[in-house]
Structure formats: structure tokens, C-alpha cells
Amino acid sequence: MARAQIPDSDGLAAVLATRGDAPARDQKAMAVRYTLQLLAERAPGNTVEVRVPPFGATQCIEGPRHTRGTPPNVVEMTAEVWLDLARGTLDWDDAVQAGKVYASGQRADIGGLLPLLRGRFAEAPGE
């Protein structure tokens, strides 16, 4: 059974709401899940698992599929770091070098897929 998709209007509203200093937990959760959904759409597959605890995880990038245990290619970070990467306000290489991202495995570099939201904020001032 497929997961329910978050509509663009709801997802973008949540992402916009998380730009402030203290976003509501439910808004942050929806923003993370929506951007993970965008990542899975951009790079379908099961080779890399991207984790943003406690809000969500997704698998992406074509290649060998893992079926049990910890996958060989894992990317993990906080919700704040993930949303900054998705928005393009934080560079992938900078985040990795600063230790803000845990990336393990040969295929765990998702920097080429980021940012995810470029062009989706056409109606949002300042984007």
C-alpha cells in the first residue's frame, strides 16, 4: 500500500512556516516529510536511506536494494539541517565538513540532488 502524498500546497506552506525561530512541531514534521517525498520523487530507488529523526526517512537513488538490517548507504541529520539543505540555505559539502550530516557508504552523497525547493516558491516573497 502506497503512502499518502502530501499536496504541494500543504507541504510548501509547512516549509514556509518553518523559516521562523520556533516553528510548531507539526509544521516541522510536515515540512520534513514533504521534502523527503520530493527527494524520493526526484531520485526514485532504494540504494540510499535518508533519515531525519524523529520525523521521517525515505529511500532513494537507483541501484542495489537492501532488504534487512542497516542499509549500506545511510544519510542522517537533524530536521533543521535537512530543511536548510532542501531550501538551499546550506550547502551539502559545508554541512558534511561541519559534521552536521552523517553520510556512510559509497553512494551516500546526495548533494547533487539538493536543493529540492528551487522554483517551488514562486508565489512566496523573498525566495
A tleap script that builds the chain and sets N, CA, C and O, in Angstrom:
source leaprc.protein.ff14SB
mol = sequence {
  NMET ALA ARG ALA GLN ILE PRO ASP SER ASP
  GLY LEU ALA ALA VAL LEU ALA THR ARG GLY
  ASP ALA PRO ALA ARG ASP GLN LYS ALA MET
  ALA VAL ARG TYR THR LEU GLN LEU LEU ALA
  GLU ARG ALA PRO GLY ASN THR VAL GLU VAL
  ARG VAL PRO PRO PHE GLY ALA THR GLN CYS
  ILE GLU GLY PRO ARG HIE THR ARG GLY THR
  PRO PRO ASN VAL VAL GLU MET THR ALA GLU
  VAL TRP LEU ASP LEU ALA ARG GLY THR LEU
  ASP TRP ASP ASP ALA VAL GLN ALA GLY LYS
  VAL TYR ALA SER GLY GLN ARG ALA ASP ILE
  GLY GLY LEU LEU PRO LEU LEU ARG GLY ARG
  PHE ALA GLU ALA PRO GLY CGLU
}
set mol.1.N position { 0.839 -1.181 0.000 }
set mol.1.CA position { 0.000 0.000 0.000 }
set mol.1.C position { 0.883 1.243 0.000 }
set mol.1.O position { 1.802 1.352 0.812 }
set mol.2.N position { 0.613 2.168 -0.894 }
set mol.2.CA position { 1.411 3.381 -1.025 }
set mol.2.C position { 1.087 4.370 0.094 }
set mol.2.O position { -0.033 4.433 0.602 }
set mol.3.N position { 2.100 5.126 0.451 }
set mol.3.CA position { 1.898 6.181 1.444 }
set mol.3.C position { 1.103 7.332 0.860 }
set mol.3.O position { 1.185 7.606 -0.337 }
set mol.4.N position { 0.340 8.000 1.697 }
set mol.4.CA position { -0.392 9.181 1.252 }
set mol.4.C position { 0.596 10.285 0.899 }
set mol.4.O position { 1.562 10.528 1.622 }
set mol.5.N position { 0.343 10.940 -0.207 }
set mol.5.CA position { 1.202 12.034 -0.649 }
set mol.5.C position { 0.755 13.346 -0.007 }
set mol.5.O position { -0.441 13.600 0.137 }
set mol.6.N position { 1.707 14.160 0.369 }
set mol.6.CA position { 1.410 15.481 0.903 }
set mol.6.C position { 1.245 16.415 -0.290 }
set mol.6.O position { 2.165 16.532 -1.100 }
set mol.7.N position { 0.110 17.077 -0.423 }
set mol.7.CA position { -0.083 18.011 -1.539 }
set mol.7.C position { 0.939 19.156 -1.481 }
set mol.7.O position { 1.341 19.592 -0.403 }
set mol.8.N position { 1.345 19.628 -2.659 }
set mol.8.CA position { 2.315 20.725 -2.718 }
set mol.8.C position { 1.879 21.923 -1.885 }
set mol.8.O position { 2.695 22.525 -1.187 }
set mol.9.N position { 0.608 22.270 -1.953 }
set mol.9.CA position { 0.141 23.459 -1.223 }
set mol.9.C position { 0.363 23.304 0.279 }
set mol.9.O position { 0.802 24.249 0.935 }
set mol.10.N position { 0.069 22.136 0.831 }
set mol.10.CA position { 0.270 21.900 2.263 }
set mol.10.C position { 1.748 21.801 2.609 }
set mol.10.O position { 2.195 22.355 3.613 }
set mol.11.N position { 2.500 21.097 1.779 }
set mol.11.CA position { 3.926 20.926 2.041 }
set mol.11.C position { 4.689 22.233 1.971 }
set mol.11.O position { 5.513 22.521 2.839 }
set mol.12.N position { 4.423 23.026 0.945 }
set mol.12.CA position { 5.116 24.312 0.823 }
set mol.12.C position { 4.736 25.260 1.956 }
set mol.12.O position { 5.581 26.005 2.452 }
set mol.13.N position { 3.474 25.233 2.364 }
set mol.13.CA position { 3.053 26.071 3.495 }
set mol.13.C position { 3.809 25.675 4.758 }
set mol.13.O position { 4.220 26.538 5.534 }
set mol.14.N position { 3.993 24.378 4.966 }
set mol.14.CA position { 4.742 23.917 6.140 }
set mol.14.C position { 6.207 24.333 6.056 }
set mol.14.O position { 6.788 24.769 7.049 }
set mol.15.N position { 6.800 24.201 4.880 }
set mol.15.CA position { 8.203 24.605 4.711 }
set mol.15.C position { 8.348 26.102 4.989 }
set mol.15.O position { 9.281 26.520 5.674 }
set mol.16.N position { 7.439 26.895 4.467 }
set mol.16.CA position { 7.488 28.346 4.718 }
set mol.16.C position { 7.323 28.655 6.204 }
set mol.16.O position { 7.978 29.556 6.727 }
set mol.17.N position { 6.461 27.918 6.876 }
set mol.17.CA position { 6.213 28.157 8.301 }
set mol.17.C position { 7.418 27.806 9.166 }
set mol.17.O position { 7.531 28.292 10.291 }
set mol.18.N position { 8.315 26.971 8.657 }
set mol.18.CA position { 9.473 26.565 9.464 }
set mol.18.C position { 10.653 27.513 9.334 }
set mol.18.O position { 11.705 27.263 9.922 }
set mol.19.N position { 10.505 28.583 8.585 }
set mol.19.CA position { 11.615 29.524 8.433 }
set mol.19.C position { 11.824 30.394 9.659 }
set mol.19.O position { 12.875 31.023 9.783 }
set mol.20.N position { 10.873 30.449 10.555 }
set mol.20.CA position { 10.988 31.286 11.747 }
set mol.20.C position { 11.865 30.649 12.816 }
set mol.20.O position { 12.439 29.579 12.612 }
set mol.21.N position { 11.957 31.316 13.949 }
set mol.21.CA position { 12.820 30.860 15.032 }
set mol.21.C position { 12.283 29.649 15.783 }
set mol.21.O position { 13.062 28.802 16.220 }
set mol.22.N position { 10.973 29.553 15.940 }
set mol.22.CA position { 10.404 28.462 16.728 }
set mol.22.C position { 9.168 27.891 16.036 }
set mol.22.O position { 8.043 28.125 16.477 }
set mol.23.N position { 9.376 27.143 14.953 }
set mol.23.CA position { 8.210 26.579 14.255 }
set mol.23.C position { 7.518 25.528 15.110 }
set mol.23.O position { 8.137 24.875 15.950 }
set mol.24.N position { 6.237 25.385 14.877 }
set mol.24.CA position { 5.464 24.355 15.584 }
set mol.24.C position { 5.964 22.976 15.155 }
set mol.24.O position { 6.376 22.776 14.012 }
set mol.25.N position { 5.919 22.040 16.086 }
set mol.25.CA position { 6.422 20.686 15.819 }
set mol.25.C position { 5.692 20.033 14.650 }
set mol.25.O position { 6.323 19.369 13.828 }
set mol.26.N position { 4.373 20.208 14.559 }
set mol.26.CA position { 3.624 19.581 13.472 }
set mol.26.C position { 3.988 20.186 12.114 }
set mol.26.O position { 3.996 19.486 11.101 }
set mol.27.N position { 4.289 21.489 12.097 }
set mol.27.CA position { 4.719 22.119 10.852 }
set mol.27.C position { 6.093 21.590 10.427 }
set mol.27.O position { 6.329 21.314 9.251 }
set mol.28.N position { 6.990 21.457 11.405 }
set mol.28.CA position { 8.323 20.931 11.103 }
set mol.28.C position { 8.222 19.496 10.592 }
set mol.28.O position { 8.901 19.124 9.634 }
set mol.29.N position { 7.375 18.693 11.231 }
set mol.29.CA position { 7.197 17.304 10.810 }
set mol.29.C position { 6.681 17.234 9.375 }
set mol.29.O position { 7.194 16.458 8.569 }
set mol.30.N position { 5.674 18.037 9.054 }
set mol.30.CA position { 5.138 18.015 7.698 }
set mol.30.C position { 6.166 18.522 6.694 }
set mol.30.O position { 6.278 17.963 5.604 }
set mol.31.N position { 6.908 19.553 7.029 }
set mol.31.CA position { 7.932 20.082 6.122 }
set mol.31.C position { 8.995 19.029 5.827 }
set mol.31.O position { 9.410 18.871 4.679 }
set mol.32.N position { 9.433 18.315 6.849 }
set mol.32.CA position { 10.429 17.252 6.661 }
set mol.32.C position { 9.858 16.153 5.786 }
set mol.32.O position { 10.505 15.731 4.827 }
set mol.33.N position { 8.669 15.685 6.092 }
set mol.33.CA position { 8.067 14.592 5.319 }
set mol.33.C position { 7.819 15.006 3.870 }
set mol.33.O position { 8.007 14.209 2.951 }
set mol.34.N position { 7.404 16.236 3.673 }
set mol.34.CA position { 7.174 16.727 2.317 }
set mol.34.C position { 8.475 16.781 1.520 }
set mol.34.O position { 8.512 16.351 0.367 }
set mol.35.N position { 9.533 17.303 2.120 }
set mol.35.CA position { 10.804 17.405 1.395 }
set mol.35.C position { 11.420 16.025 1.165 }
set mol.35.O position { 12.074 15.811 0.144 }
set mol.36.N position { 11.224 15.090 2.087 }
set mol.36.CA position { 11.664 13.713 1.838 }
set mol.36.C position { 10.876 13.108 0.678 }
set mol.36.O position { 11.430 12.359 -0.127 }
set mol.37.N position { 9.600 13.427 0.594 }
set mol.37.CA position { 8.765 12.984 -0.523 }
set mol.37.C position { 9.318 13.532 -1.841 }
set mol.37.O position { 9.395 12.807 -2.833 }
set mol.38.N position { 9.701 14.810 -1.848 }
set mol.38.CA position { 10.280 15.404 -3.054 }
set mol.38.C position { 11.577 14.708 -3.449 }
set mol.38.O position { 11.827 14.478 -4.632 }
set mol.39.N position { 12.403 14.373 -2.455 }
set mol.39.CA position { 13.654 13.671 -2.735 }
set mol.39.C position { 13.376 12.320 -3.385 }
set mol.39.O position { 14.015 11.968 -4.377 }
set mol.40.N position { 12.434 11.566 -2.841 }
set mol.40.CA position { 12.098 10.250 -3.392 }
set mol.40.C position { 11.539 10.373 -4.810 }
set mol.40.O position { 11.754 9.488 -5.637 }
set mol.41.N position { 10.825 11.459 -5.095 }
set mol.41.CA position { 10.304 11.688 -6.447 }
set mol.41.C position { 11.429 12.047 -7.408 }
set mol.41.O position { 11.427 11.608 -8.558 }
set mol.42.N position { 12.383 12.835 -6.948 }
set mol.42.CA position { 13.495 13.283 -7.788 }
set mol.42.C position { 14.461 12.150 -8.106 }
set mol.42.O position { 15.001 12.082 -9.210 }
set mol.43.N position { 14.679 11.265 -7.146 }
set mol.43.CA position { 15.659 10.183 -7.317 }
set mol.43.C position { 15.075 8.871 -6.801 }
set mol.43.O position { 15.498 8.374 -5.757 }
set mol.44.N position { 14.100 8.304 -7.528 }
set mol.44.CA position { 13.485 7.063 -7.050 }
set mol.44.C position { 14.495 5.925 -6.975 }
set mol.44.O position { 15.419 5.837 -7.784 }
set mol.45.N position { 14.301 5.072 -6.000 }
set mol.45.CA position { 15.172 3.921 -5.837 }
set mol.45.C position { 15.248 3.508 -4.380 }
set mol.45.O position { 14.533 4.039 -3.529 }
set mol.46.N position { 16.129 2.547 -4.103 }
set mol.46.CA position { 16.235 2.003 -2.753 }
set mol.46.C position { 17.675 1.828 -2.294 }
set mol.46.O position { 17.927 1.032 -1.390 }
set mol.47.N position { 18.610 2.529 -2.873 }
set mol.47.CA position { 20.013 2.322 -2.539 }
set mol.47.C position { 20.461 3.132 -1.330 }
set mol.47.O position { 21.296 2.667 -0.554 }
set mol.48.N position { 19.925 4.328 -1.158 }
set mol.48.CA position { 20.325 5.216 -0.068 }
set mol.48.C position { 19.124 5.473 0.827 }
set mol.48.O position { 18.028 5.752 0.344 }
set mol.49.N position { 19.335 5.377 2.129 }
set mol.49.CA position { 18.277 5.717 3.081 }
set mol.49.C position { 18.627 7.054 3.711 }
set mol.49.O position { 19.701 7.217 4.290 }
set mol.50.N position { 17.713 8.010 3.595 }
set mol.50.CA position { 17.885 9.334 4.185 }
set mol.50.C position { 16.984 9.395 5.409 }
set mol.50.O position { 15.772 9.205 5.314 }
set mol.51.N position { 17.595 9.664 6.562 }
set mol.51.CA position { 16.877 9.675 7.834 }
set mol.51.C position { 16.918 11.065 8.452 }
set mol.51.O position { 17.969 11.701 8.533 }
set mol.52.N position { 15.753 11.518 8.884 }
set mol.52.CA position { 15.630 12.797 9.584 }
set mol.52.C position { 14.791 12.536 10.835 }
set mol.52.O position { 13.596 12.831 10.874 }
set mol.53.N position { 15.448 11.974 11.862 }
set mol.53.CA position { 14.696 11.624 13.076 }
set mol.53.C position { 14.251 12.866 13.834 }
set mol.53.O position { 14.958 13.873 13.817 }
set mol.54.N position { 13.111 12.825 14.491 }
set mol.54.CA position { 12.175 11.710 14.591 }
set mol.54.C position { 11.061 11.765 13.550 }
set mol.54.O position { 10.060 11.059 13.678 }
set mol.55.N position { 11.222 12.585 12.534 }
set mol.55.CA position { 10.096 12.885 11.647 }
set mol.55.C position { 9.933 11.978 10.438 }
set mol.55.O position { 8.808 11.793 9.974 }
set mol.56.N position { 10.993 11.414 9.918 }
set mol.56.CA position { 10.803 10.577 8.742 }
set mol.56.C position { 12.089 10.051 8.155 }
set mol.56.O position { 13.191 10.416 8.564 }
set mol.57.N position { 11.912 9.186 7.189 }
set mol.57.CA position { 13.009 8.601 6.425 }
set mol.57.C position { 12.462 8.200 5.070 }
set mol.57.O position { 11.266 7.947 4.918 }
set mol.58.N position { 13.341 8.144 4.095 }
set mol.58.CA position { 12.953 7.670 2.774 }
set mol.58.C position { 14.132 6.976 2.132 }
set mol.58.O position { 15.280 7.159 2.536 }
set mol.59.N position { 13.836 6.187 1.139 }
set mol.59.CA position { 14.881 5.575 0.346 }
set mol.59.C position { 14.868 6.214 -1.026 }
set mol.59.O position { 13.814 6.583 -1.544 }
set mol.60.N position { 16.061 6.342 -1.615 }
set mol.60.CA position { 16.167 6.998 -2.912 }
set mol.60.C position { 17.370 6.447 -3.675 }
set mol.60.O position { 18.134 5.641 -3.144 }
set mol.61.N position { 17.525 6.868 -4.867 }
set mol.61.CA position { 18.623 6.571 -5.781 }
set mol.61.C position { 18.578 5.105 -6.242 }
set mol.61.O position { 18.567 4.176 -5.433 }
set mol.62.N position { 18.553 4.938 -7.553 }
set mol.62.CA position { 18.518 3.607 -8.147 }
set mol.62.C position { 19.799 2.850 -7.856 }
set mol.62.O position { 20.870 3.439 -7.712 }
set mol.63.N position { 19.672 1.546 -7.773 }
set mol.63.CA position { 20.831 0.692 -7.547 }
set mol.63.C position { 20.440 -0.509 -6.720 }
set mol.63.O position { 19.261 -0.848 -6.622 }
set mol.64.N position { 21.430 -1.157 -6.123 }
set mol.64.CA position { 21.144 -2.359 -5.330 }
set mol.64.C position { 20.189 -2.060 -4.182 }
set mol.64.O position { 20.309 -1.038 -3.506 }
set mol.65.N position { 19.254 -2.953 -3.976 }
set mol.65.CA position { 18.256 -2.793 -2.921 }
set mol.65.C position { 18.689 -3.592 -1.697 }
set mol.65.O position { 19.134 -4.732 -1.824 }
set mol.66.N position { 18.561 -3.006 -0.530 }
set mol.66.CA position { 18.810 -3.751 0.703 }
set mol.66.C position { 17.461 -4.177 1.276 }
set mol.66.O position { 16.457 -3.486 1.102 }
set mol.67.N position { 17.447 -5.310 1.954 }
set mol.67.CA position { 16.169 -5.815 2.454 }
set mol.67.C position { 16.148 -6.041 3.956 }
set mol.67.O position { 15.073 -6.115 4.550 }
set mol.68.N position { 17.320 -6.152 4.584 }
set mol.68.CA position { 17.334 -6.424 6.024 }
set mol.68.C position { 18.456 -5.653 6.687 }
set mol.68.O position { 19.519 -5.433 6.107 }
set mol.69.N position { 18.193 -5.252 7.906 }
set mol.69.CA position { 19.232 -4.581 8.688 }
set mol.69.C position { 19.511 -3.169 8.216 }
set mol.69.O position { 18.741 -2.595 7.446 }
set mol.70.N position { 20.605 -2.621 8.679 }
set mol.70.CA position { 21.003 -1.263 8.313 }
set mol.70.C position { 21.486 -1.248 6.868 }
set mol.70.O position { 22.331 -2.059 6.489 }
set mol.71.N position { 20.961 -0.340 6.064 }
set mol.71.CA position { 21.391 -0.284 4.671 }
set mol.71.C position { 22.854 0.154 4.561 }
set mol.71.O position { 23.365 0.814 5.467 }
set mol.72.N position { 23.535 -0.202 3.470 }
set mol.72.CA position { 24.938 0.157 3.314 }
set mol.72.C position { 25.165 1.645 3.054 }
set mol.72.O position { 26.271 2.142 3.265 }
set mol.73.N position { 24.156 2.349 2.610 }
set mol.73.CA position { 24.270 3.779 2.312 }
set mol.73.C position { 23.222 4.534 3.121 }
set mol.73.O position { 22.025 4.446 2.849 }
set mol.74.N position { 23.694 5.280 4.123 }
set mol.74.CA position { 22.792 5.982 5.032 }
set mol.74.C position { 23.217 7.437 5.133 }
set mol.74.O position { 24.404 7.752 5.223 }
set mol.75.N position { 22.220 8.318 5.117 }
set mol.75.CA position { 22.430 9.744 5.342 }
set mol.75.C position { 21.491 10.128 6.475 }
set mol.75.O position { 20.300 9.822 6.432 }
set mol.76.N position { 22.032 10.805 7.498 }
set mol.76.CA position { 21.199 11.180 8.642 }
set mol.76.C position { 21.588 12.567 9.123 }
set mol.76.O position { 22.761 12.940 9.119 }
set mol.77.N position { 20.574 13.329 9.539 }
set mol.77.CA position { 20.787 14.682 10.050 }
set mol.77.C position { 19.559 15.149 10.813 }
set mol.77.O position { 18.521 14.487 10.807 }
set mol.78.N position { 19.688 16.296 11.470 }
set mol.78.CA position { 18.551 16.878 12.183 }
set mol.78.C position { 17.564 17.479 11.185 }
set mol.78.O position { 17.887 17.697 10.018 }
set mol.79.N position { 16.375 17.736 11.668 }
set mol.79.CA position { 15.348 18.358 10.830 }
set mol.79.C position { 15.786 19.737 10.358 }
set mol.79.O position { 15.549 20.100 9.206 }
set mol.80.N position { 16.415 20.500 11.224 }
set mol.80.CA position { 16.841 21.852 10.859 }
set mol.80.C position { 17.862 21.816 9.722 }
set mol.80.O position { 17.762 22.586 8.767 }
set mol.81.N position { 18.832 20.930 9.829 }
set mol.81.CA position { 19.847 20.809 8.780 }
set mol.81.C position { 19.193 20.343 7.481 }
set mol.81.O position { 19.471 20.894 6.416 }
set mol.82.N position { 18.326 19.333 7.563 }
set mol.82.CA position { 17.663 18.831 6.370 }
set mol.82.C position { 16.871 19.923 5.656 }
set mol.82.O position { 16.951 20.057 4.435 }
set mol.83.N position { 16.113 20.695 6.415 }
set mol.83.CA position { 15.298 21.740 5.788 }
set mol.83.C position { 16.173 22.833 5.187 }
set mol.83.O position { 15.842 23.378 4.134 }
set mol.84.N position { 17.279 23.160 5.837 }
set mol.84.CA position { 18.209 24.138 5.256 }
set mol.84.C position { 18.808 23.614 3.948 }
set mol.84.O position { 18.951 24.372 2.990 }
set mol.85.N position { 19.156 22.335 3.900 }
set mol.85.CA position { 19.671 21.736 2.668 }
set mol.85.C position { 18.594 21.731 1.584 }
set mol.85.O position { 18.868 22.053 0.428 }
set mol.86.N position { 17.377 21.367 1.960 }
set mol.86.CA position { 16.279 21.312 0.998 }
set mol.86.C position { 15.971 22.685 0.419 }
set mol.86.O position { 15.663 22.811 -0.766 }
set mol.87.N position { 16.056 23.717 1.260 }
set mol.87.CA position { 15.792 25.088 0.813 }
set mol.87.C position { 16.949 25.675 0.019 }
set mol.87.O position { 16.753 26.605 -0.764 }
set mol.88.N position { 18.143 25.146 0.210 }
set mol.88.CA position { 19.322 25.705 -0.441 }
set mol.88.C position { 20.007 26.776 0.374 }
set mol.88.O position { 20.849 27.507 -0.148 }
set mol.89.N position { 19.659 26.886 1.653 }
set mol.89.CA position { 20.319 27.867 2.514 }
set mol.89.C position { 21.554 27.290 3.194 }
set mol.89.O position { 22.262 27.999 3.908 }
set mol.90.N position { 21.812 26.012 2.973 }
set mol.90.CA position { 23.008 25.338 3.472 }
set mol.90.C position { 23.525 24.445 2.357 }
set mol.90.O position { 22.755 23.719 1.728 }
set mol.91.N position { 24.820 24.500 2.113 }
set mol.91.CA position { 25.458 23.699 1.087 }
set mol.91.C position { 25.788 22.311 1.621 }
set mol.91.O position { 26.229 22.177 2.762 }
set mol.92.N position { 25.579 21.280 0.808 }
set mol.92.CA position { 25.827 19.897 1.198 }
set mol.92.C position { 27.260 19.701 1.690 }
set mol.92.O position { 27.470 19.172 2.782 }
set mol.93.N position { 28.244 20.119 0.902 }
set mol.93.CA position { 29.647 19.917 1.283 }
set mol.93.C position { 29.980 20.625 2.588 }
set mol.93.O position { 30.695 20.082 3.430 }
set mol.94.N position { 29.463 21.831 2.754 }
set mol.94.CA position { 29.698 22.566 4.005 }
set mol.94.C position { 29.090 21.823 5.191 }
set mol.94.O position { 29.708 21.732 6.252 }
set mol.95.N position { 27.889 21.297 5.014 }
set mol.95.CA position { 27.213 20.579 6.094 }
set mol.95.C position { 27.967 19.309 6.468 }
set mol.95.O position { 28.105 18.993 7.650 }
set mol.96.N position { 28.452 18.581 5.471 }
set mol.96.CA position { 29.211 17.357 5.739 }
set mol.96.C position { 30.518 17.694 6.456 }
set mol.96.O position { 30.861 17.063 7.456 }
set mol.97.N position { 31.245 18.686 5.948 }
set mol.97.CA position { 32.524 19.065 6.556 }
set mol.97.C position { 32.355 19.568 7.978 }
set mol.97.O position { 33.239 19.374 8.813 }
set mol.98.N position { 31.228 20.212 8.265 }
set mol.98.CA position { 30.976 20.733 9.614 }
set mol.98.C position { 30.455 19.655 10.556 }
set mol.98.O position { 30.228 19.925 11.735 }
set mol.99.N position { 30.264 18.439 10.054 }
set mol.99.CA position { 29.765 17.358 10.890 }
set mol.99.C position { 28.275 17.434 11.168 }
set mol.99.O position { 27.791 16.799 12.105 }
set mol.100.N position { 27.541 18.196 10.375 }
set mol.100.CA position { 26.091 18.320 10.564 }
set mol.100.C position { 25.325 17.191 9.879 }
set mol.100.O position { 24.137 16.992 10.132 }
set mol.101.N position { 26.015 16.457 9.012 }
set mol.101.CA position { 25.408 15.360 8.267 }
set mol.101.C position { 26.256 14.121 8.476 }
set mol.101.O position { 27.481 14.175 8.365 }
set mol.102.N position { 25.604 12.997 8.779 }
set mol.102.CA position { 26.265 11.704 8.828 }
set mol.102.C position { 25.964 11.036 7.489 }
set mol.102.O position { 24.800 10.794 7.169 }
set mol.103.N position { 26.984 10.740 6.714 }
set mol.103.CA position { 26.808 10.087 5.422 }
set mol.103.C position { 27.769 8.915 5.348 }
set mol.103.O position { 28.986 9.094 5.399 }
set mol.104.N position { 27.215 7.706 5.228 }
set mol.104.CA position { 28.018 6.497 5.218 }
set mol.104.C position { 27.689 5.667 3.989 }
set mol.104.O position { 26.519 5.429 3.690 }
set mol.105.N position { 28.704 5.232 3.286 }
set mol.105.CA position { 28.515 4.390 2.112 }
set mol.105.C position { 28.956 5.098 0.856 }
set mol.105.O position { 28.992 6.327 0.795 }
set mol.106.N position { 29.295 4.303 -0.151 }
set mol.106.CA position { 29.805 4.833 -1.414 }
set mol.106.C position { 28.815 5.731 -2.133 }
set mol.106.O position { 29.223 6.643 -2.851 }
set mol.107.N position { 27.542 5.495 -1.958 }
set mol.107.CA position { 26.528 6.230 -2.711 }
set mol.107.C position { 25.773 7.235 -1.845 }
set mol.107.O position { 24.703 7.703 -2.235 }
set mol.108.N position { 26.307 7.567 -0.692 }
set mol.108.CA position { 25.584 8.397 0.264 }
set mol.108.C position { 25.701 9.900 0.009 }
set mol.108.O position { 25.207 10.689 0.815 }
set mol.109.N position { 26.326 10.309 -1.064 }
set mol.109.CA position { 26.426 11.736 -1.381 }
set mol.109.C position { 25.187 12.152 -2.173 }
set mol.109.O position { 25.059 11.836 -3.355 }
set mol.110.N position { 24.277 12.866 -1.505 }
set mol.110.CA position { 23.055 13.319 -2.178 }
set mol.110.C position { 23.129 14.803 -2.530 }
set mol.110.O position { 22.119 15.409 -2.886 }
set mol.111.N position { 24.307 15.379 -2.432 }
set mol.111.CA position { 24.478 16.804 -2.696 }
set mol.111.C position { 24.012 17.237 -4.069 }
set mol.111.O position { 23.520 18.354 -4.229 }
set mol.112.N position { 24.158 16.377 -5.063 }
set mol.112.CA position { 23.729 16.718 -6.409 }
set mol.112.C position { 22.220 16.788 -6.585 }
set mol.112.O position { 21.732 17.280 -7.603 }
set mol.113.N position { 21.487 16.303 -5.606 }
set mol.113.CA position { 20.017 16.340 -5.663 }
set mol.113.C position { 19.440 17.553 -4.945 }
set mol.113.O position { 18.232 17.786 -4.989 }
set mol.114.N position { 20.287 18.316 -4.292 }
set mol.114.CA position { 19.851 19.445 -3.470 }
set mol.114.C position { 20.225 20.764 -4.132 }
set mol.114.O position { 21.203 20.797 -4.879 }
set mol.115.N position { 19.502 21.844 -3.898 }
set mol.115.CA position { 18.292 21.951 -3.087 }
set mol.115.C position { 17.078 21.368 -3.801 }
set mol.115.O position { 17.072 21.216 -5.022 }
set mol.116.N position { 16.072 21.051 -3.032 }
set mol.116.CA position { 14.856 20.437 -3.554 }
set mol.116.C position { 13.770 21.449 -3.904 }
set mol.116.O position { 12.877 21.146 -4.695 }
set mol.117.N position { 13.834 22.624 -3.335 }
set mol.117.CA position { 12.714 23.561 -3.426 }
set mol.117.C position { 12.916 24.688 -4.419 }
set mol.117.O position { 12.062 25.570 -4.517 }
set mol.118.N position { 14.000 24.690 -5.148 }
set mol.118.CA position { 14.240 25.750 -6.121 }
set mol.118.C position { 13.081 25.792 -7.113 }
set mol.118.O position { 12.726 24.775 -7.708 }
set mol.119.N position { 12.495 26.976 -7.286 }
set mol.119.CA position { 11.394 27.139 -8.220 }
set mol.119.C position { 10.022 26.848 -7.647 }
set mol.119.O position { 9.022 27.110 -8.315 }
set mol.120.N position { 9.934 26.319 -6.443 }
set mol.120.CA position { 8.621 25.992 -5.867 }
set mol.120.C position { 8.076 27.128 -5.006 }
set mol.120.O position { 6.965 27.031 -4.485 }
set mol.121.N position { 8.840 28.193 -4.855 }
set mol.121.CA position { 8.400 29.311 -4.020 }
set mol.121.C position { 8.037 30.521 -4.864 }
set mol.121.O position { 8.199 31.656 -4.415 }
set mol.122.N position { 7.557 30.302 -6.059 }
set mol.122.CA position { 7.291 31.411 -6.972 }
set mol.122.C position { 6.373 32.457 -6.370 }
set mol.122.O position { 6.538 33.649 -6.628 }
set mol.123.N position { 5.407 32.026 -5.570 }
set mol.123.CA position { 4.463 32.988 -5.001 }
set mol.123.C position { 4.895 33.498 -3.622 }
set mol.123.O position { 4.194 34.310 -3.017 }
set mol.124.N position { 6.037 33.029 -3.124 }
set mol.124.CA position { 6.494 33.434 -1.793 }
set mol.124.C position { 7.487 34.584 -1.925 }
set mol.124.O position { 8.503 34.445 -2.606 }
set mol.125.N position { 7.209 35.709 -1.286 }
set mol.125.CA position { 8.140 36.827 -1.365 }
set mol.125.C position { 9.476 36.473 -0.704 }
set mol.125.O position { 9.519 35.801 0.327 }
set mol.126.N position { 10.551 36.939 -1.314 }
set mol.126.CA position { 11.877 36.778 -0.724 }
set mol.126.C position { 12.541 35.477 -1.056 }
set mol.126.O position { 13.654 35.237 -0.589 }
set mol.127.N position { 11.925 34.622 -1.837 }
set mol.127.CA position { 12.549 33.332 -2.191 }
set mol.127.C position { 13.090 33.406 -3.583 }
set mol.127.O position { 13.655 32.430 -4.079 }
savepdb mol mol.pdb
quit
